[in-house]
Amino acid sequence: MGILSNKISRDEVRPGDHIYSWRTAYLYAHHGIYVDDGLVIEYIRGSSTKLPCRICRGRSKSGGVTSSCLDCFLGGGNLYRYEYNVSKAALLAKVRGGTCTTATSDPPEDVLYRADFLLRENGFGVYDLFENNCETFAIYCKTGLVSCEKNRLGISSGQSTSFVAAAVVVALPGPGFCAYNVARLISDIGMRAKRGDDGVNKVPVEELVDMRNAA
Ligand SMILES: [Zn+2]
């Protein structure tokens, strides 16, 4: 990963950070919001098959927004911090989707408020690998930005883009790498918000939960 790495040590992680850890030999990353005292709020798909550790025992692991200790969150992997407010050039330089965005992060207290509210309400809707995943959850907590397209409520994330991009790379040998990066840039929610894209809106967390409950 070299200079492109966002890897950090446990001493460097701060409340309100969007953190992630690679799973299954870098095939996908698991994302969450670091709270404090080794606690992480995350959005998980289905129920966890792992036995909870002593700290996590008694916490709901039946899917949706849940809390976890940092060790269970990392699952033996390294700790990385998702970067916000990166330049367009830096975004293009990132080889892998899902590690940074040009969107600006709100102050940690806003991030923690959203994450805690969604945890209490389990209010992030139904997990969808492409439209509504652990990365979109963390990006929402950091920015309050959602993308409302095709009457669906979703947040464009690098992780979902990387699946689309993989298809592009297969279809277009040669220029595939460029297509991938352009796709990433186009879908970056920060760029879209800065362009004044109608589909990208800042939505208060109470409203988001109401919208999800009504959907
Ligand atoms: Zn644990």
PDB file of C-alpha atoms and ligand atoms in Angstrom:
ATOM      1  CA  MET A   1       0.000   0.000   0.000  1.00  0.00           C
ATOM      2  CA  GLY A   2       2.967   2.326   0.672  1.00  0.00           C
ATOM      3  CA  ILE A   3       2.167   6.028   0.471  1.00  0.00           C
ATOM      4  CA  LEU A   4      -1.405   5.257  -0.509  1.00  0.00           C
ATOM      5  CA  SER A   5      -2.050   3.606   2.827  1.00  0.00           C
ATOM      6  CA  ASN A   6      -4.322   5.161   5.430  1.00  0.00           C
ATOM      7  CA  LYS A   7      -3.105   2.701   8.035  1.00  0.00           C
ATOM      8  CA  ILE A   8      -2.968   4.120  11.561  1.00  0.00           C
ATOM      9  CA  SER A   9      -2.030   2.843  15.000  1.00  0.00           C
ATOM     10  CA  ARG A  10      -4.501   2.500  17.840  1.00  0.00           C
ATOM     11  CA  ASP A  11      -2.955   5.547  19.527  1.00  0.00           C
ATOM     12  CA  GLU A  12      -3.874   7.689  16.546  1.00  0.00           C
ATOM     13  CA  VAL A  13      -7.574   6.862  16.334  1.00  0.00           C
ATOM     14  CA  ARG A  14      -9.874   9.682  17.543  1.00  0.00           C
ATOM     15  CA  PRO A  15     -13.573   9.813  18.503  1.00  0.00           C
ATOM     16  CA  GLY A  16     -15.653  10.409  15.388  1.00  0.00           C
ATOM     17  CA  ASP A  17     -13.084   8.880  13.014  1.00  0.00           C
ATOM     18  CA  HIS A  18     -14.364   6.807  10.108  1.00  0.00           C
ATOM     19  CA  ILE A  19     -12.243   3.658  10.371  1.00  0.00           C
ATOM     20  CA  TYR A  20     -12.065   0.500   8.313  1.00  0.00           C
ATOM     21  CA  SER A  21     -10.285  -2.796   8.055  1.00  0.00           C
ATOM     22  CA  TRP A  22      -9.678  -4.972   5.018  1.00  0.00           C
ATOM     23  CA  ARG A  23     -11.285  -8.387   4.922  1.00  0.00           C
ATOM     24  CA  THR A  24     -10.690 -11.492   2.829  1.00  0.00           C
ATOM     25  CA  ALA A  25      -7.331 -10.569   1.352  1.00  0.00           C
ATOM     26  CA  TYR A  26      -8.251  -6.964   0.446  1.00  0.00           C
ATOM     27  CA  LEU A  27     -11.419  -7.922  -1.407  1.00  0.00           C
ATOM     28  CA  TYR A  28     -13.592  -5.649   0.651  1.00  0.00           C
ATOM     29  CA  ALA A  29     -13.343  -3.426   3.692  1.00  0.00           C
ATOM     30  CA  HIS A  30     -15.497  -3.227   6.784  1.00  0.00           C
ATOM     31  CA  HIS A  31     -16.252   0.322   7.946  1.00  0.00           C
ATOM     32  CA  GLY A  32     -17.395   1.918  11.191  1.00  0.00           C
ATOM     33  CA  ILE A  33     -17.315   5.050  13.351  1.00  0.00           C
ATOM     34  CA  TYR A  34     -14.907   5.072  16.278  1.00  0.00           C
ATOM     35  CA  VAL A  35     -16.618   6.327  19.437  1.00  0.00           C
ATOM     36  CA  ASP A  36     -14.192   6.165  22.364  1.00  0.00           C
ATOM     37  CA  ASP A  37     -12.691   3.692  24.806  1.00  0.00           C
ATOM     38  CA  GLY A  38     -12.244   1.035  22.142  1.00  0.00           C
ATOM     39  CA  LEU A  39     -15.894   1.177  21.067  1.00  0.00           C
ATOM     40  CA  VAL A  40     -16.992   1.237  17.413  1.00  0.00           C
ATOM     41  CA  ILE A  41     -20.463   1.775  15.915  1.00  0.00           C
ATOM     42  CA  GLU A  42     -20.908  -0.256  12.757  1.00  0.00           C
ATOM     43  CA  TYR A  43     -23.594  -1.352  10.335  1.00  0.00           C
ATOM     44  CA  ILE A  44     -23.630  -5.068   9.690  1.00  0.00           C
ATOM     45  CA  ARG A  45     -25.375  -7.381   7.313  1.00  0.00           C
ATOM     46  CA  GLY A  46     -27.263 -10.310   8.807  1.00  0.00           C
ATOM     47  CA  SER A  47     -26.274 -11.792  12.103  1.00  0.00           C
ATOM     48  CA  SER A  48     -22.698 -12.361  13.086  1.00  0.00           C
ATOM     49  CA  THR A  49     -21.636 -15.987  13.148  1.00  0.00           C
ATOM     50  CA  LYS A  50     -18.700 -15.206  15.389  1.00  0.00           C
ATOM     51  CA  LEU A  51     -18.992 -15.753  19.119  1.00  0.00           C
ATOM     52  CA  PRO A  52     -18.957 -12.340  20.804  1.00  0.00           C
ATOM     53  CA  CYS A  53     -15.980 -11.564  23.021  1.00  0.00           C
ATOM     54  CA  ARG A  54     -16.379 -10.792  26.723  1.00  0.00           C
ATOM     55  CA  ILE A  55     -16.811  -7.068  26.021  1.00  0.00           C
ATOM     56  CA  CYS A  56     -19.276  -7.479  23.158  1.00  0.00           C
ATOM     57  CA  ARG A  57     -21.384 -10.176  24.787  1.00  0.00           C
ATOM     58  CA  GLY A  58     -24.976  -9.049  25.264  1.00  0.00           C
ATOM     59  CA  ARG A  59     -24.832  -6.554  22.370  1.00  0.00           C
ATOM     60  CA  SER A  60     -27.233  -7.148  19.533  1.00  0.00           C
ATOM     61  CA  LYS A  61     -25.448  -8.767  16.589  1.00  0.00           C
ATOM     62  CA  SER A  62     -28.548  -9.537  14.596  1.00  0.00           C
ATOM     63  CA  GLY A  63     -27.794  -7.159  11.733  1.00  0.00           C
ATOM     64  CA  GLY A  64     -28.257  -3.408  11.312  1.00  0.00           C
ATOM     65  CA  VAL A  65     -26.545  -0.709  13.379  1.00  0.00           C
ATOM     66  CA  THR A  66     -24.667  -2.182  16.309  1.00  0.00           C
ATOM     67  CA  SER A  67     -21.698  -1.498  18.546  1.00  0.00           C
ATOM     68  CA  SER A  68     -18.582  -3.555  18.871  1.00  0.00           C
ATOM     69  CA  CYS A  69     -15.204  -3.463  20.553  1.00  0.00           C
ATOM     70  CA  LEU A  70     -12.292  -2.444  18.351  1.00  0.00           C
ATOM     71  CA  ASP A  71     -10.839  -5.973  18.391  1.00  0.00           C
ATOM     72  CA  CYS A  72     -14.044  -7.586  17.128  1.00  0.00           C
ATOM     73  CA  PHE A  73     -14.433  -4.787  14.576  1.00  0.00           C
ATOM     74  CA  LEU A  74     -10.940  -5.349  13.199  1.00  0.00           C
ATOM     75  CA  GLY A  75     -11.284  -9.140  13.251  1.00  0.00           C
ATOM     76  CA  GLY A  76      -7.500  -9.506  13.404  1.00  0.00           C
ATOM     77  CA  GLY A  77      -6.941  -7.024  10.551  1.00  0.00           C
ATOM     78  CA  ASN A  78      -5.106  -3.690  10.544  1.00  0.00           C
ATOM     79  CA  LEU A  79      -6.703  -0.372  11.393  1.00  0.00           C
ATOM     80  CA  TYR A  80      -7.158   2.259   8.680  1.00  0.00           C
ATOM     81  CA  ARG A  81      -8.668   5.745   8.729  1.00  0.00           C
ATOM     82  CA  TYR A  82     -10.866   6.894   5.863  1.00  0.00           C
ATOM     83  CA  GLU A  83      -9.742  10.291   4.611  1.00  0.00           C
ATOM     84  CA  TYR A  84     -12.079  13.228   4.097  1.00  0.00           C
ATOM     85  CA  ASN A  85     -11.582  16.505   2.277  1.00  0.00           C
ATOM     86  CA  VAL A  86      -8.946  15.053  -0.061  1.00  0.00           C
ATOM     87  CA  SER A  87      -8.134  16.899  -3.276  1.00  0.00           C
ATOM     88  CA  LYS A  88      -9.445  15.745  -6.641  1.00  0.00           C
ATOM     89  CA  ALA A  89      -5.888  14.740  -7.583  1.00  0.00           C
ATOM     90  CA  ALA A  90      -5.476  12.636  -4.445  1.00  0.00           C
ATOM     91  CA  LEU A  91      -8.797  10.953  -5.105  1.00  0.00           C
ATOM     92  CA  LEU A  92      -7.660   9.989  -8.606  1.00  0.00           C
ATOM     93  CA  ALA A  93      -4.322   8.737  -7.290  1.00  0.00           C
ATOM     94  CA  LYS A  94      -5.985   6.205  -5.017  1.00  0.00           C
ATOM     95  CA  VAL A  95      -5.883   2.872  -6.735  1.00  0.00           C
ATOM     96  CA  ARG A  96      -8.556   1.288  -4.647  1.00  0.00           C
ATOM     97  CA  GLY A  97     -12.072   2.597  -4.140  1.00  0.00           C
ATOM     98  CA  GLY A  98     -13.402   3.121  -0.689  1.00  0.00           C
ATOM     99  CA  THR A  99     -10.510   4.787   1.087  1.00  0.00           C
ATOM    100  CA  CYS A 100     -11.111   8.516   0.713  1.00  0.00           C
ATOM    101  CA  THR A 101     -13.544  11.154  -0.417  1.00  0.00           C
ATOM    102  CA  THR A 102     -13.488  14.834  -1.338  1.00  0.00           C
ATOM    103  CA  ALA A 103     -16.458  15.362   1.001  1.00  0.00           C
ATOM    104  CA  THR A 104     -15.798  17.411   4.128  1.00  0.00           C
ATOM    105  CA  SER A 105     -16.307  15.760   7.493  1.00  0.00           C
ATOM    106  CA  ASP A 106     -18.498  17.480  10.056  1.00  0.00           C
ATOM    107  CA  PRO A 107     -17.090  18.047  13.588  1.00  0.00           C
ATOM    108  CA  PRO A 108     -16.696  14.848  15.689  1.00  0.00           C
ATOM    109  CA  GLU A 109     -19.648  15.765  17.942  1.00  0.00           C
ATOM    110  CA  ASP A 110     -22.001  15.819  14.917  1.00  0.00           C
ATOM    111  CA  VAL A 111     -20.563  12.523  13.646  1.00  0.00           C
ATOM    112  CA  LEU A 112     -20.988  10.842  17.034  1.00  0.00           C
ATOM    113  CA  TYR A 113     -24.494  12.247  17.438  1.00  0.00           C
ATOM    114  CA  ARG A 114     -25.602  10.714  14.116  1.00  0.00           C
ATOM    115  CA  ALA A 115     -23.927   7.363  14.822  1.00  0.00           C
ATOM    116  CA  ASP A 116     -25.421   7.156  18.314  1.00  0.00           C
ATOM    117  CA  PHE A 117     -28.889   8.135  17.088  1.00  0.00           C
ATOM    118  CA  LEU A 118     -28.791   5.484  14.351  1.00  0.00           C
ATOM    119  CA  LEU A 119     -27.575   2.932  16.903  1.00  0.00           C
ATOM    120  CA  ARG A 120     -30.415   3.682  19.310  1.00  0.00           C
ATOM    121  CA  GLU A 121     -33.033   3.635  16.546  1.00  0.00           C
ATOM    122  CA  ASN A 122     -31.326   0.921  14.470  1.00  0.00           C
ATOM    123  CA  GLY A 123     -32.399   3.359  11.811  1.00  0.00           C
ATOM    124  CA  PHE A 124     -30.270   2.758   8.750  1.00  0.00           C
ATOM    125  CA  GLY A 125     -32.753   0.568   6.889  1.00  0.00           C
ATOM    126  CA  VAL A 126     -32.066  -2.665   5.072  1.00  0.00           C
ATOM    127  CA  TYR A 127     -28.498  -3.630   4.255  1.00  0.00           C
ATOM    128  CA  ASP A 128     -27.761  -3.624   0.532  1.00  0.00           C
ATOM    129  CA  LEU A 129     -24.298  -4.515  -0.685  1.00  0.00           C
ATOM    130  CA  PHE A 130     -24.321  -1.850  -3.405  1.00  0.00           C
ATOM    131  CA  GLU A 131     -26.599   0.919  -2.163  1.00  0.00           C
ATOM    132  CA  ASN A 132     -26.650   0.782   1.601  1.00  0.00           C
ATOM    133  CA  ASN A 133     -23.622  -0.792   3.223  1.00  0.00           C
ATOM    134  CA  CYS A 134     -21.216  -0.264   6.118  1.00  0.00           C
ATOM    135  CA  GLU A 135     -19.299   2.346   4.097  1.00  0.00           C
ATOM    136  CA  THR A 136     -22.374   4.397   3.210  1.00  0.00           C
ATOM    137  CA  PHE A 137     -23.340   4.266   6.898  1.00  0.00           C
ATOM    138  CA  ALA A 138     -19.970   5.680   7.974  1.00  0.00           C
ATOM    139  CA  ILE A 139     -19.958   8.335   5.211  1.00  0.00           C
ATOM    140  CA  TYR A 140     -23.435   9.421   6.246  1.00  0.00           C
ATOM    141  CA  CYS A 141     -22.371   9.742   9.907  1.00  0.00           C
ATOM    142  CA  LYS A 142     -19.354  11.829   8.839  1.00  0.00           C
ATOM    143  CA  THR A 143     -21.077  14.146   6.377  1.00  0.00           C
ATOM    144  CA  GLY A 144     -24.866  13.913   6.712  1.00  0.00           C
ATOM    145  CA  LEU A 145     -24.942  13.552   2.916  1.00  0.00           C
ATOM    146  CA  VAL A 146     -27.312  11.190   1.173  1.00  0.00           C
ATOM    147  CA  SER A 147     -28.024  10.686  -2.465  1.00  0.00           C
ATOM    148  CA  CYS A 148     -31.653  10.359  -3.478  1.00  0.00           C
ATOM    149  CA  GLU A 149     -31.857   8.930  -6.961  1.00  0.00           C
ATOM    150  CA  LYS A 150     -34.431   6.840  -8.735  1.00  0.00           C
ATOM    151  CA  ASN A 151     -36.629   7.307  -5.685  1.00  0.00           C
ATOM    152  CA  ARG A 152     -34.210   5.236  -3.708  1.00  0.00           C
ATOM    153  CA  LEU A 153     -32.385   6.438  -0.694  1.00  0.00           C
ATOM    154  CA  GLY A 154     -28.773   5.517  -0.965  1.00  0.00           C
ATOM    155  CA  ILE A 155     -25.352   6.965  -0.526  1.00  0.00           C
ATOM    156  CA  SER A 156     -22.853   6.569  -3.275  1.00  0.00           C
ATOM    157  CA  SER A 157     -19.793   4.876  -1.861  1.00  0.00           C
ATOM    158  CA  GLY A 158     -16.418   3.878  -3.174  1.00  0.00           C
ATOM    159  CA  GLN A 159     -17.026   0.320  -2.102  1.00  0.00           C
ATOM    160  CA  SER A 160     -20.079  -0.127  -4.289  1.00  0.00           C
ATOM    161  CA  THR A 161     -18.255   1.678  -7.089  1.00  0.00           C
ATOM    162  CA  SER A 162     -15.409  -0.803  -6.910  1.00  0.00           C
ATOM    163  CA  PHE A 163     -17.788  -3.611  -7.865  1.00  0.00           C
ATOM    164  CA  VAL A 164     -19.026  -1.623 -10.848  1.00  0.00           C
ATOM    165  CA  ALA A 165     -15.457  -0.703 -11.662  1.00  0.00           C
ATOM    166  CA  ALA A 166     -14.360  -4.331 -11.610  1.00  0.00           C
ATOM    167  CA  ALA A 167     -16.907  -4.987 -14.343  1.00  0.00           C
ATOM    168  CA  VAL A 168     -15.569  -2.044 -16.325  1.00  0.00           C
ATOM    169  CA  VAL A 169     -12.009  -3.286 -16.043  1.00  0.00           C
ATOM    170  CA  VAL A 170     -13.005  -6.702 -17.312  1.00  0.00           C
ATOM    171  CA  ALA A 171     -14.989  -5.227 -20.178  1.00  0.00           C
ATOM    172  CA  LEU A 172     -12.318  -2.768 -21.242  1.00  0.00           C
ATOM    173  CA  PRO A 173      -8.825  -4.217 -21.083  1.00  0.00           C
ATOM    174  CA  GLY A 174      -6.358  -1.370 -21.441  1.00  0.00           C
ATOM    175  CA  PRO A 175      -8.268   1.773 -20.640  1.00  0.00           C
ATOM    176  CA  GLY A 176     -10.049  -0.015 -17.808  1.00  0.00           C
ATOM    177  CA  PHE A 177      -7.960   1.588 -15.126  1.00  0.00           C
ATOM    178  CA  CYS A 178      -8.920   5.067 -16.315  1.00  0.00           C
ATOM    179  CA  ALA A 179     -12.551   4.113 -16.549  1.00  0.00           C
ATOM    180  CA  TYR A 180     -12.374   2.877 -12.995  1.00  0.00           C
ATOM    181  CA  ASN A 181     -10.905   6.083 -11.660  1.00  0.00           C
ATOM    182  CA  VAL A 182     -13.306   8.266 -13.574  1.00  0.00           C
ATOM    183  CA  ALA A 183     -16.215   6.201 -12.287  1.00  0.00           C
ATOM    184  CA  ARG A 184     -14.860   6.705  -8.801  1.00  0.00           C
ATOM    185  CA  LEU A 185     -14.551  10.432  -9.283  1.00  0.00           C
ATOM    186  CA  ILE A 186     -18.013  10.775 -10.739  1.00  0.00           C
ATOM    187  CA  SER A 187     -19.576   8.823  -7.928  1.00  0.00           C
ATOM    188  CA  ASP A 188     -17.632  10.530  -5.130  1.00  0.00           C
ATOM    189  CA  ILE A 189     -20.301  12.108  -2.995  1.00  0.00           C
ATOM    190  CA  GLY A 190     -18.082  15.050  -2.050  1.00  0.00           C
ATOM    191  CA  MET A 191     -17.534  16.021  -5.685  1.00  0.00           C
ATOM    192  CA  ARG A 192     -21.207  15.677  -6.349  1.00  0.00           C
ATOM    193  CA  ALA A 193     -22.129  17.813  -3.359  1.00  0.00           C
ATOM    194  CA  LYS A 194     -19.629  20.491  -4.431  1.00  0.00           C
ATOM    195  CA  ARG A 195     -21.019  20.470  -7.975  1.00  0.00           C
ATOM    196  CA  GLY A 196     -24.437  21.168  -6.510  1.00  0.00           C
ATOM    197  CA  ASP A 197     -25.807  17.837  -7.732  1.00  0.00           C
ATOM    198  CA  ASP A 198     -29.565  17.829  -7.071  1.00  0.00           C
ATOM    199  CA  GLY A 199     -29.421  14.207  -6.002  1.00  0.00           C
ATOM    200  CA  VAL A 200     -27.094  14.904  -3.071  1.00  0.00           C
ATOM    201  CA  ASN A 201     -28.571  16.420   0.049  1.00  0.00           C
ATOM    202  CA  LYS A 202     -27.615  16.981   3.634  1.00  0.00           C
ATOM    203  CA  VAL A 203     -30.272  15.255   5.720  1.00  0.00           C
ATOM    204  CA  PRO A 204     -30.606  15.487   9.545  1.00  0.00           C
ATOM    205  CA  VAL A 205     -30.418  12.081  11.181  1.00  0.00           C
ATOM    206  CA  GLU A 206     -33.939  12.321  12.681  1.00  0.00           C
ATOM    207  CA  GLU A 207     -35.320  12.921   9.182  1.00  0.00           C
ATOM    208  CA  LEU A 208     -33.269  10.071   7.734  1.00  0.00           C
ATOM    209  CA  VAL A 209     -34.724   7.623  10.257  1.00  0.00           C
ATOM    210  CA  ASP A 210     -38.256   8.844   9.453  1.00  0.00           C
ATOM    211  CA  MET A 211     -37.593   8.444   5.714  1.00  0.00           C
ATOM    212  CA  ARG A 212     -36.209   4.948   6.205  1.00  0.00           C
ATOM    213  CA  ASN A 213     -39.122   3.939   8.415  1.00  0.00           C
ATOM    214  CA  ALA A 214     -41.593   5.235   5.846  1.00  0.00           C
ATOM    215  CA  ALA A 215     -39.861   3.443   2.939  1.00  0.00           C
TER     216      ALA A 215
HETATM  217 ZN    ZN B   1     -15.685  -7.643  21.058  1.00  0.00          ZN
END
